[in-house]
Coordinates of C-alpha atoms and ligand atoms in Angstrom, one line a residue:
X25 CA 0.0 0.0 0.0
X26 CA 1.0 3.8 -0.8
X27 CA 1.3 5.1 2.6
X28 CA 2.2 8.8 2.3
X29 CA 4.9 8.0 5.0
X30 CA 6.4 5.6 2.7
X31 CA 6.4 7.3 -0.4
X32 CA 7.8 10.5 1.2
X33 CA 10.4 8.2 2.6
X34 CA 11.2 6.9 -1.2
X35 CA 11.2 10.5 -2.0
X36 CA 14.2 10.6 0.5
X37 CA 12.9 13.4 3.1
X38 CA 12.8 12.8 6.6
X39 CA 10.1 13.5 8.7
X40 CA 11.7 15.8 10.9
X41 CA 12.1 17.7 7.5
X42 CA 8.8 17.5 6.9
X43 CA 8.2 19.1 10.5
X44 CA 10.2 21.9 10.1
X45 CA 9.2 23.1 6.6
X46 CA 5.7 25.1 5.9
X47 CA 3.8 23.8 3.5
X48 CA 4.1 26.5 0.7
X49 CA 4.2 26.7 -3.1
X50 CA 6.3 23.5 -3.8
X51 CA 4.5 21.3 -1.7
X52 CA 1.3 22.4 -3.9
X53 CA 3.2 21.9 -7.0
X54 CA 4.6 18.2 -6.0
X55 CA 3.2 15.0 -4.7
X56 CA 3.6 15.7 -0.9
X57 CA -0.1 16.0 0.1
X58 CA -0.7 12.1 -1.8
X59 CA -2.1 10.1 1.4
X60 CA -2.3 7.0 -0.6
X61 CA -2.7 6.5 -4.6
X62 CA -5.2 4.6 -6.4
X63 CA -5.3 7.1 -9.7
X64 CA -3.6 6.1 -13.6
X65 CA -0.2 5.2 -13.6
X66 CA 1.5 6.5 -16.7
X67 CA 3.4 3.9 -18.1
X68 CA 6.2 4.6 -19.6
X69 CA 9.0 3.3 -22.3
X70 CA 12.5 4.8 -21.9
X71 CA 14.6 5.1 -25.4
X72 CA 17.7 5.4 -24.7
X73 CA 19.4 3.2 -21.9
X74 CA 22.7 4.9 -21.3
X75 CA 23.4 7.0 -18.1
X76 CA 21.1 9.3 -18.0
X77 CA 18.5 6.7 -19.1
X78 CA 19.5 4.3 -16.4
X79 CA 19.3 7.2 -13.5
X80 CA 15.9 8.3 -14.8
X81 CA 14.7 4.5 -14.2
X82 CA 15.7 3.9 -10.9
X83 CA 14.2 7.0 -9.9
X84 CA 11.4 5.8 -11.2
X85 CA 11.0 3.2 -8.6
X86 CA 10.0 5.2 -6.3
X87 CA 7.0 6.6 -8.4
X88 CA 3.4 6.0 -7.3
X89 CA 2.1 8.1 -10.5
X90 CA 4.6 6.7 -13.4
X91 CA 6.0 3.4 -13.9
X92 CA 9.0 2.1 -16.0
X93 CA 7.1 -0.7 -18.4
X94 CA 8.6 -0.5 -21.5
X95 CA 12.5 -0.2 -23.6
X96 CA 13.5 1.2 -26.9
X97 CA 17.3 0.1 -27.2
X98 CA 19.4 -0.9 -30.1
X99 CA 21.6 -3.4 -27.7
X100 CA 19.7 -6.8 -26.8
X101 CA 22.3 -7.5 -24.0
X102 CA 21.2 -4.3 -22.4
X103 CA 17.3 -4.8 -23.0
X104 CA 17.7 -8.1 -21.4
X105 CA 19.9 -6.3 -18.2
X106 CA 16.8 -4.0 -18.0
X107 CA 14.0 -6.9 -18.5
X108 CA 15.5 -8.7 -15.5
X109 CA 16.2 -5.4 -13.3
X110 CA 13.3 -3.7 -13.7
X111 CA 10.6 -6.8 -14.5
X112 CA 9.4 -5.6 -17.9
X113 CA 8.0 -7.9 -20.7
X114 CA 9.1 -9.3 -23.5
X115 CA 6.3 -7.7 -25.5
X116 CA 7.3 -3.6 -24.1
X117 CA 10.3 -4.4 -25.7
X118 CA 11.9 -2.7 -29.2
X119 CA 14.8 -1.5 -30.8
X120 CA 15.4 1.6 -33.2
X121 CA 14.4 0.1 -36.3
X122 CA 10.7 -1.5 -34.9
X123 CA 9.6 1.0 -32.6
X124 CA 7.1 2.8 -34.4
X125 CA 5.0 -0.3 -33.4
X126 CA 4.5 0.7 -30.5
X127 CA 1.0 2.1 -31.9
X128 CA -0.1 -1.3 -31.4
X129 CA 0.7 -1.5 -27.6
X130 CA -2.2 -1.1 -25.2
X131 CA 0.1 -1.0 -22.3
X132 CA 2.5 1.7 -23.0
X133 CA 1.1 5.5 -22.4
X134 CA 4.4 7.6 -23.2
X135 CA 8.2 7.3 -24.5
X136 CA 11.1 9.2 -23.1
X137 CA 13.8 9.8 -25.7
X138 CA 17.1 9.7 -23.8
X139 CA 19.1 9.4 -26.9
X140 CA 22.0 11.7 -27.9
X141 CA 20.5 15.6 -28.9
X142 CA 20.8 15.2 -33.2
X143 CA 18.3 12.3 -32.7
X144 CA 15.7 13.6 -30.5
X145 CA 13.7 15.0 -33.7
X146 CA 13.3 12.1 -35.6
X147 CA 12.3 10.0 -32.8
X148 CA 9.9 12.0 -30.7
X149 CA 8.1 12.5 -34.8
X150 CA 7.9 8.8 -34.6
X151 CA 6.8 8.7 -31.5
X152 CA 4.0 11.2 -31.9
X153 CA 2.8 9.1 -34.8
X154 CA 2.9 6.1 -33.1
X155 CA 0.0 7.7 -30.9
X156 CA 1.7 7.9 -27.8
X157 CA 2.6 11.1 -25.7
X158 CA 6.2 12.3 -25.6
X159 CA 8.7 13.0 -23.1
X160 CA 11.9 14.3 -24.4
X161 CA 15.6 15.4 -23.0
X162 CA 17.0 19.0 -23.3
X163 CA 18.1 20.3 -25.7
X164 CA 14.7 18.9 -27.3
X165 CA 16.2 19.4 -31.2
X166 CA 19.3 20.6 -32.4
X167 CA 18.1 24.7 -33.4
X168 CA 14.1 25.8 -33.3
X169 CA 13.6 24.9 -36.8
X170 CA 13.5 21.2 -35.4
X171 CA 11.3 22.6 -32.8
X172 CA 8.8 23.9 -34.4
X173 CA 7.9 21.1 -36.1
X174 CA 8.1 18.6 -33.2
X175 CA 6.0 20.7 -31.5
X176 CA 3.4 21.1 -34.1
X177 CA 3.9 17.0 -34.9
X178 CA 2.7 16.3 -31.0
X179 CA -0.2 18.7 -31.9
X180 CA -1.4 17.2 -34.9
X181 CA -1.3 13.8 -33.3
X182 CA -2.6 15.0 -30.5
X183 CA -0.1 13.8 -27.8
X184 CA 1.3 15.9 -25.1
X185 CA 5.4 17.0 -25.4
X186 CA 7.4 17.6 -22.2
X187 CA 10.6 18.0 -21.8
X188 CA 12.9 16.9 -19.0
X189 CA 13.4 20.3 -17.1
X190 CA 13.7 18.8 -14.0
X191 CA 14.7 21.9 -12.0
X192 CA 11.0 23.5 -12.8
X193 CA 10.1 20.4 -9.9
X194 CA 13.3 21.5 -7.6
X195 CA 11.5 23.4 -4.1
X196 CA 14.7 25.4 -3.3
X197 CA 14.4 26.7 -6.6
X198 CA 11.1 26.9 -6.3
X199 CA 11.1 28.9 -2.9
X200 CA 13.1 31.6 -5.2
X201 CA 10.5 32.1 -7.8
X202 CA 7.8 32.0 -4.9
X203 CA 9.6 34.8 -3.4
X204 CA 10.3 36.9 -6.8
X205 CA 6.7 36.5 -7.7
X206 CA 5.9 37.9 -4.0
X207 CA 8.2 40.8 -4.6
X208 CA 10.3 39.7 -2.3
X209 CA 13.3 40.6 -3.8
X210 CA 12.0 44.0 -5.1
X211 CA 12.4 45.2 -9.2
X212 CA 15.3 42.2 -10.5
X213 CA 18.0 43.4 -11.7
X214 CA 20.9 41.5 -12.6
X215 CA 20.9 37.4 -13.0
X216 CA 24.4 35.4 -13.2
X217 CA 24.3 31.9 -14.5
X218 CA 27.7 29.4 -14.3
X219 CA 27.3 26.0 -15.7
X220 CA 30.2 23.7 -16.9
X221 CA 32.6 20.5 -16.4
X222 CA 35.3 19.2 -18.0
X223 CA 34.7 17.5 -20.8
X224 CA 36.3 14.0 -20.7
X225 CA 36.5 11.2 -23.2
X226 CA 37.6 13.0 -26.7
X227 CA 35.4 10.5 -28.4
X228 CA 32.0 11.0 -27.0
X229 CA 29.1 12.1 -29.0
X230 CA 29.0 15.2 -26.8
X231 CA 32.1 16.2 -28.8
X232 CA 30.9 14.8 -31.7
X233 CA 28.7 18.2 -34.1
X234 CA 26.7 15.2 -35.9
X235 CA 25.3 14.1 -32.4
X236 CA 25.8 16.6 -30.1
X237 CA 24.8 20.0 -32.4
X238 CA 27.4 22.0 -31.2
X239 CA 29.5 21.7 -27.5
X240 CA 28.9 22.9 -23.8
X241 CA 26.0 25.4 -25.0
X242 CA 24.0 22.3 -25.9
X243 CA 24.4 20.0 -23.0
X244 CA 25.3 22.3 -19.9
X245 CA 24.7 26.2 -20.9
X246 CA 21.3 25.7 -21.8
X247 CA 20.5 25.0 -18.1
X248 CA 22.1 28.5 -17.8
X249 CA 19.4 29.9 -20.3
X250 CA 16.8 28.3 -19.1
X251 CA 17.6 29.4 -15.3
X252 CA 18.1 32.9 -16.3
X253 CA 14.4 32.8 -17.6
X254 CA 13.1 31.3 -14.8
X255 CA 14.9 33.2 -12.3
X256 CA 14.2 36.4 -13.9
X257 CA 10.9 35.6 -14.4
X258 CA 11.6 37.2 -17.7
X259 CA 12.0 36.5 -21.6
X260 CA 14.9 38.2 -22.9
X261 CA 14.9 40.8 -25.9
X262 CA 18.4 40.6 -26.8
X263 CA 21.4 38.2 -26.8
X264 CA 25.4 38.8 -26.9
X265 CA 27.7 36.2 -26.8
X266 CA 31.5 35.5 -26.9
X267 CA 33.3 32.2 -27.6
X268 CA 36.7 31.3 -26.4
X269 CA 39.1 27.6 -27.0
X270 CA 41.8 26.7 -25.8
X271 CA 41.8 23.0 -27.4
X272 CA 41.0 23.0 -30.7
X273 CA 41.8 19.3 -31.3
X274 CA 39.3 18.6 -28.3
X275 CA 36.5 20.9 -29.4
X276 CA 36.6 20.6 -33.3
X277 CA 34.3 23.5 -35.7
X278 CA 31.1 23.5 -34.5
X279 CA 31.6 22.2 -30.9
X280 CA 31.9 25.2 -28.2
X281 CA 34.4 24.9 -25.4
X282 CA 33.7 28.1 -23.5
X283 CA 30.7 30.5 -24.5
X284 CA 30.0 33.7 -22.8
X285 CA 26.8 35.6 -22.9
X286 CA 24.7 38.3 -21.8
X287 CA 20.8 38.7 -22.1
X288 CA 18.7 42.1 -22.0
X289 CA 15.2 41.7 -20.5
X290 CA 11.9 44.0 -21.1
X291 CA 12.6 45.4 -17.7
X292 CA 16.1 46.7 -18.1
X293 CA 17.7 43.2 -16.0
X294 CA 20.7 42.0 -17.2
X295 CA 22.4 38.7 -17.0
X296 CA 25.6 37.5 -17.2
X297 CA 26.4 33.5 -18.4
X298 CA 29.1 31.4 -18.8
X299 CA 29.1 27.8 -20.5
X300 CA 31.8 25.1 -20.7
X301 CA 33.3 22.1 -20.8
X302 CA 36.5 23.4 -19.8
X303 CA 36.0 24.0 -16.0
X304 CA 35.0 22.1 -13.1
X305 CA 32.9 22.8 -9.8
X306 CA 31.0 25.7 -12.0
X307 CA 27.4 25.0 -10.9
X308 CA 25.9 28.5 -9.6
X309 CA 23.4 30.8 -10.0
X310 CA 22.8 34.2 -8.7
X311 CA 19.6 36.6 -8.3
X312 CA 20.1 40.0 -7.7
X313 CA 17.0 42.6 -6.7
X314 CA 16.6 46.2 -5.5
X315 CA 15.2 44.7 -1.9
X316 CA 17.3 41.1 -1.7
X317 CA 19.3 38.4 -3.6
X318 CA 19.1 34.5 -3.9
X319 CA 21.9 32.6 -4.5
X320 CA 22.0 28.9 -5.8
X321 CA 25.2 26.5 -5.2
X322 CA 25.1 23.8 -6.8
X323 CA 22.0 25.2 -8.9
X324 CA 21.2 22.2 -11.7
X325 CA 22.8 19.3 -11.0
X326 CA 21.3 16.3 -9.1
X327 CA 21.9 17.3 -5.4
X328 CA 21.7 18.4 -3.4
X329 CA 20.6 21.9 -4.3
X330 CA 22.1 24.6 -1.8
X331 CA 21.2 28.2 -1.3
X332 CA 20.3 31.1 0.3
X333 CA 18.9 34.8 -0.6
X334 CA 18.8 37.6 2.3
X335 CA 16.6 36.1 4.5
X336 CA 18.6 32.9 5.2
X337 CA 19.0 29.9 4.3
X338 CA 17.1 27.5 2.0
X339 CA 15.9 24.9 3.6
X340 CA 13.0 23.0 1.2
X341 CA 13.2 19.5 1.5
X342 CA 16.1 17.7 -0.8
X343 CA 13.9 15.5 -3.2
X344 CA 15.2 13.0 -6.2
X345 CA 14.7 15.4 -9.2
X346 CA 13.6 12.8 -11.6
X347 CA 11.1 11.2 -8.8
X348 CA 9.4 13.9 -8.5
X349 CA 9.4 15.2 -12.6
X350 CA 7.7 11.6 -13.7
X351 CA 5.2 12.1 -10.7
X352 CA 4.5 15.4 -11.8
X353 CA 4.2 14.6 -15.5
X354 CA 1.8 12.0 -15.0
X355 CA -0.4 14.6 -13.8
X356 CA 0.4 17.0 -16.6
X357 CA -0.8 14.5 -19.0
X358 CA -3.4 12.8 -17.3
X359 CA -5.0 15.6 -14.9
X360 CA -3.8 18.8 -17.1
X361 CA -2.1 20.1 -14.3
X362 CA 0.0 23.4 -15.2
X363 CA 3.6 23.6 -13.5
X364 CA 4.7 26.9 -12.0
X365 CA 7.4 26.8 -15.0
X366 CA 6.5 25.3 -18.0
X367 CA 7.8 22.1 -19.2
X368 CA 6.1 21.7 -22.7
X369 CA 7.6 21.8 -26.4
X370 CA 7.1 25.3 -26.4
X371 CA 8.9 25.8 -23.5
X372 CA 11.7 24.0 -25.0
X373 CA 11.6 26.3 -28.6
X374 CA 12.1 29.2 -26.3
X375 CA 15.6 28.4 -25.0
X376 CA 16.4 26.8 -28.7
X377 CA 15.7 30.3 -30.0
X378 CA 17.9 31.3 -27.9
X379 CA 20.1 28.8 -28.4
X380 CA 20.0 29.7 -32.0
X381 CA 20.8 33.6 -31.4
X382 CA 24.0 32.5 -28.8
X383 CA 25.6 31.3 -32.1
X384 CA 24.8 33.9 -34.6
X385 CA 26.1 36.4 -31.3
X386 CA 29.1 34.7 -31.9
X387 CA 29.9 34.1 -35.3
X388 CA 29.0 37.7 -36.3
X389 CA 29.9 39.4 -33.6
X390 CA 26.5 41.5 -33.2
X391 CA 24.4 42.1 -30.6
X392 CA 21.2 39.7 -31.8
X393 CA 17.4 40.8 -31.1
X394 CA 15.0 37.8 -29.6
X395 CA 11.3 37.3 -30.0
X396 CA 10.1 34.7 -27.7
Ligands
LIG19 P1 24.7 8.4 -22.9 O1 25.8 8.3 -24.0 O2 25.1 7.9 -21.5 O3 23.4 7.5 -23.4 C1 22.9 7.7 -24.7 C2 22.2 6.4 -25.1 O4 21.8 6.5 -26.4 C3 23.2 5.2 -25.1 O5 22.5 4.1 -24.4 C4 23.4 4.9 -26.5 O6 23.6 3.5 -26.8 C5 22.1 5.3 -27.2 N1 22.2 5.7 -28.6 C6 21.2 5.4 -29.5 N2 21.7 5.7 -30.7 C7 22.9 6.2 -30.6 C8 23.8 6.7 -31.5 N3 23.5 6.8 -32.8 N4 25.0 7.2 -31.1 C9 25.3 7.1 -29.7 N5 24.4 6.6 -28.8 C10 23.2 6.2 -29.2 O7 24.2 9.9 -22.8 P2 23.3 10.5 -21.7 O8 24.2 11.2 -20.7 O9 22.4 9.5 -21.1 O10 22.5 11.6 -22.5 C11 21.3 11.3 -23.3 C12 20.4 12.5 -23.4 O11 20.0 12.9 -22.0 C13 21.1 13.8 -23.9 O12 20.2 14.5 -24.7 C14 21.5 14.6 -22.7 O13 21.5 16.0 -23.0 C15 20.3 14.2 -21.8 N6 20.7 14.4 -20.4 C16 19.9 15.1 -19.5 C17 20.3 15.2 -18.2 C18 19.4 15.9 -17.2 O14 19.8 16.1 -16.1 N7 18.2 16.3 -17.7 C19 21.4 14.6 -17.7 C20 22.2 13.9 -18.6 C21 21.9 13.8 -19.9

């Protein structure tokens, strides 16, 4: 039985946390008021099983709204590592070449592309004409183009497209856009964003243009985009953007080491980014208003988040990001339910636009006007 104790427990907060923390706007937007769970469980197929893939489903298993029931994998040694693991049947199971059959399958509700970025358009269009709703990894496409028209495919066959923004589900950073909206921090001003690592492996597709798209903009700098929207609370109207490599045999044309850039919003806020996969231990963020600041250390990756603004500490409960997404997207597609911060295809064509401007800032050198 789905006790709330127990789920909570999965969820990995204590109770004393639980005692100590005021039920606010995060505990609204998450799971934390379930008492016990006899609703539709989305199932879902992962595509995809490589890391990312594999964390995603064992996060999973503590989900009382989503379950892992299904692989897309062009490996059969590793679909039959994750048949036995995770007790899914023969018949849930496909490769790359097959998986548009999944039409015919009763018992799967959604498919999460976990694939390297240049292949996420092509497979979420076959997905959507499978019939079955769509949950995609950031970047969702390569440039807006792409997009566009995966957006307007999940439309057509009327499917719902989410993307894995798992930070729009994180309560310390939800705490800081509770407080912005409350005015909290007074008229924003300034936003700084800092995301990288080093890049290992020289042969991984994240180095690789025909996979990857481009370099650290792609895979760790959009988190810097997207958290300078959200933290804002903004869309930006302009975009300037500097590139600098120091390995040129590492990061070939068309893959970014280091990319600097600066956003305008409507308001008259400015941010100030940096993304690469030249630096370690480069995982901040940092709100800046007329009456207060928030400051986020690490910011995106798995946790736990720290932080603080001018009134103290954060203290929100540490959850499992992709727990709480899946439990949350079950109820996006099944209930409708609207997320404080969007996590839909257009969503995603907003930070591609972006995405797309960052590298025209670059190559021509010009300050680059955005319409999102
Ligand atoms: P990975 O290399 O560990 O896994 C990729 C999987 O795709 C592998 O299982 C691989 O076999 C498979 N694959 C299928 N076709 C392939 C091909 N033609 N070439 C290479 N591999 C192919 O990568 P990952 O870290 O799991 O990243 C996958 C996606 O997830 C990326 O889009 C990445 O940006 C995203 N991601 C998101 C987060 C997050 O926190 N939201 C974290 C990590 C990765």
């Amino acid at each position: 039985m789905n006790t709330r104790r127990n789920f909570l427990q999965n969820l990995g907060l204590s109770t004393l946390m639980l005692q100590l923390t005021p039920l606010n706007s995060w505990a609204e937007s998450n799971i934390l008021t379930n008492e016990r769970y006899d609703g539709p469980v989305l199932r879902v197929a992962i595509m995809g099983l490589g890391s990312y893939g594999s964390r995603v489903a064992d996060a999973m298993q503590a989900c009382t709204r989503a379950k892992l029931v299904g692989v897309i994998s062009g490996t059969p040694s590793k679909i039959k590592d994750w048949q036995s693991k995770y007790n899914i049947p023969e018949k849930n199971c496909y490769n790359y070449q097959n998986f548009d059959q999944i039409r015919n399958n009763p018992n799967i509700d959604a498919v999460y592309v976990i694939t390297p970025n240049a292949l996420h358009h092509n497979q979420v269009l076959r997905v959507a004409k499978a019939g079955k709703h769509v949950i995609c990894e950031k970047p969702m496409a390569l440039n807006a183009k792409e997009g566009h028209e995966m957006v307007d495919a999940c439309k057509k066959a009327k499917v719902k497209l989410l993307v894995g923004y798992r930070m729009h589900f994180e309560p310390r950073t939800l705490e800081i856009i509770r407080m912005r909206n409350a005015g909290e921090f007074g008229r924003i001003l300034f936003f700084q964003g800092l995301c990288g690592f080093r890049a290992g492996d020289p042969a991984q597709w994240r180095l690789n243009k025909q996979l990857a798209g481009g370099g650290s903009m792609m895979d760790i700098g959009i988190y810097a985009i997207n958290g300078a929207r959200y933290m804002v609370g903004e869309e930006p109207v302009w975009v300037t953007a500097q590139e600098t490599k120091t390995d040129p045999i590492k990061f070939k044309e068309g893959v970014d080491e280091t990319i600097q850039f600066q956003f305008g919003f409507p308001s008259g806020a400015t941010a100030s980014c940096l993304s690469t996969y030249n630096m370690n231990n480069l995982d901040k963020f940092f709100l800046n208003g007329e009456k207060g600041f928030a400051e986020l250390q690490p910011s995106t990756g798995y946790g736990p988040i720290q932080g603080k603004t001018h009134k103290g500490a954060l203290n929100q409960p540490i959850t499992v990001h992709q727990t709480v997404q899946m439990e949350e997207m079950a109820q996006i597609i099944f209930e409708n339910k609207k997320p404080i911060v969007p996590i839909d295809g257009e969503e995603a064509v907003k930070d591609l636009k972006i995405i797309d401007a960052i590298y025209l800032a670059v190559k021509t050198g010009n300050k680059v006007g955005l319409k999102l």
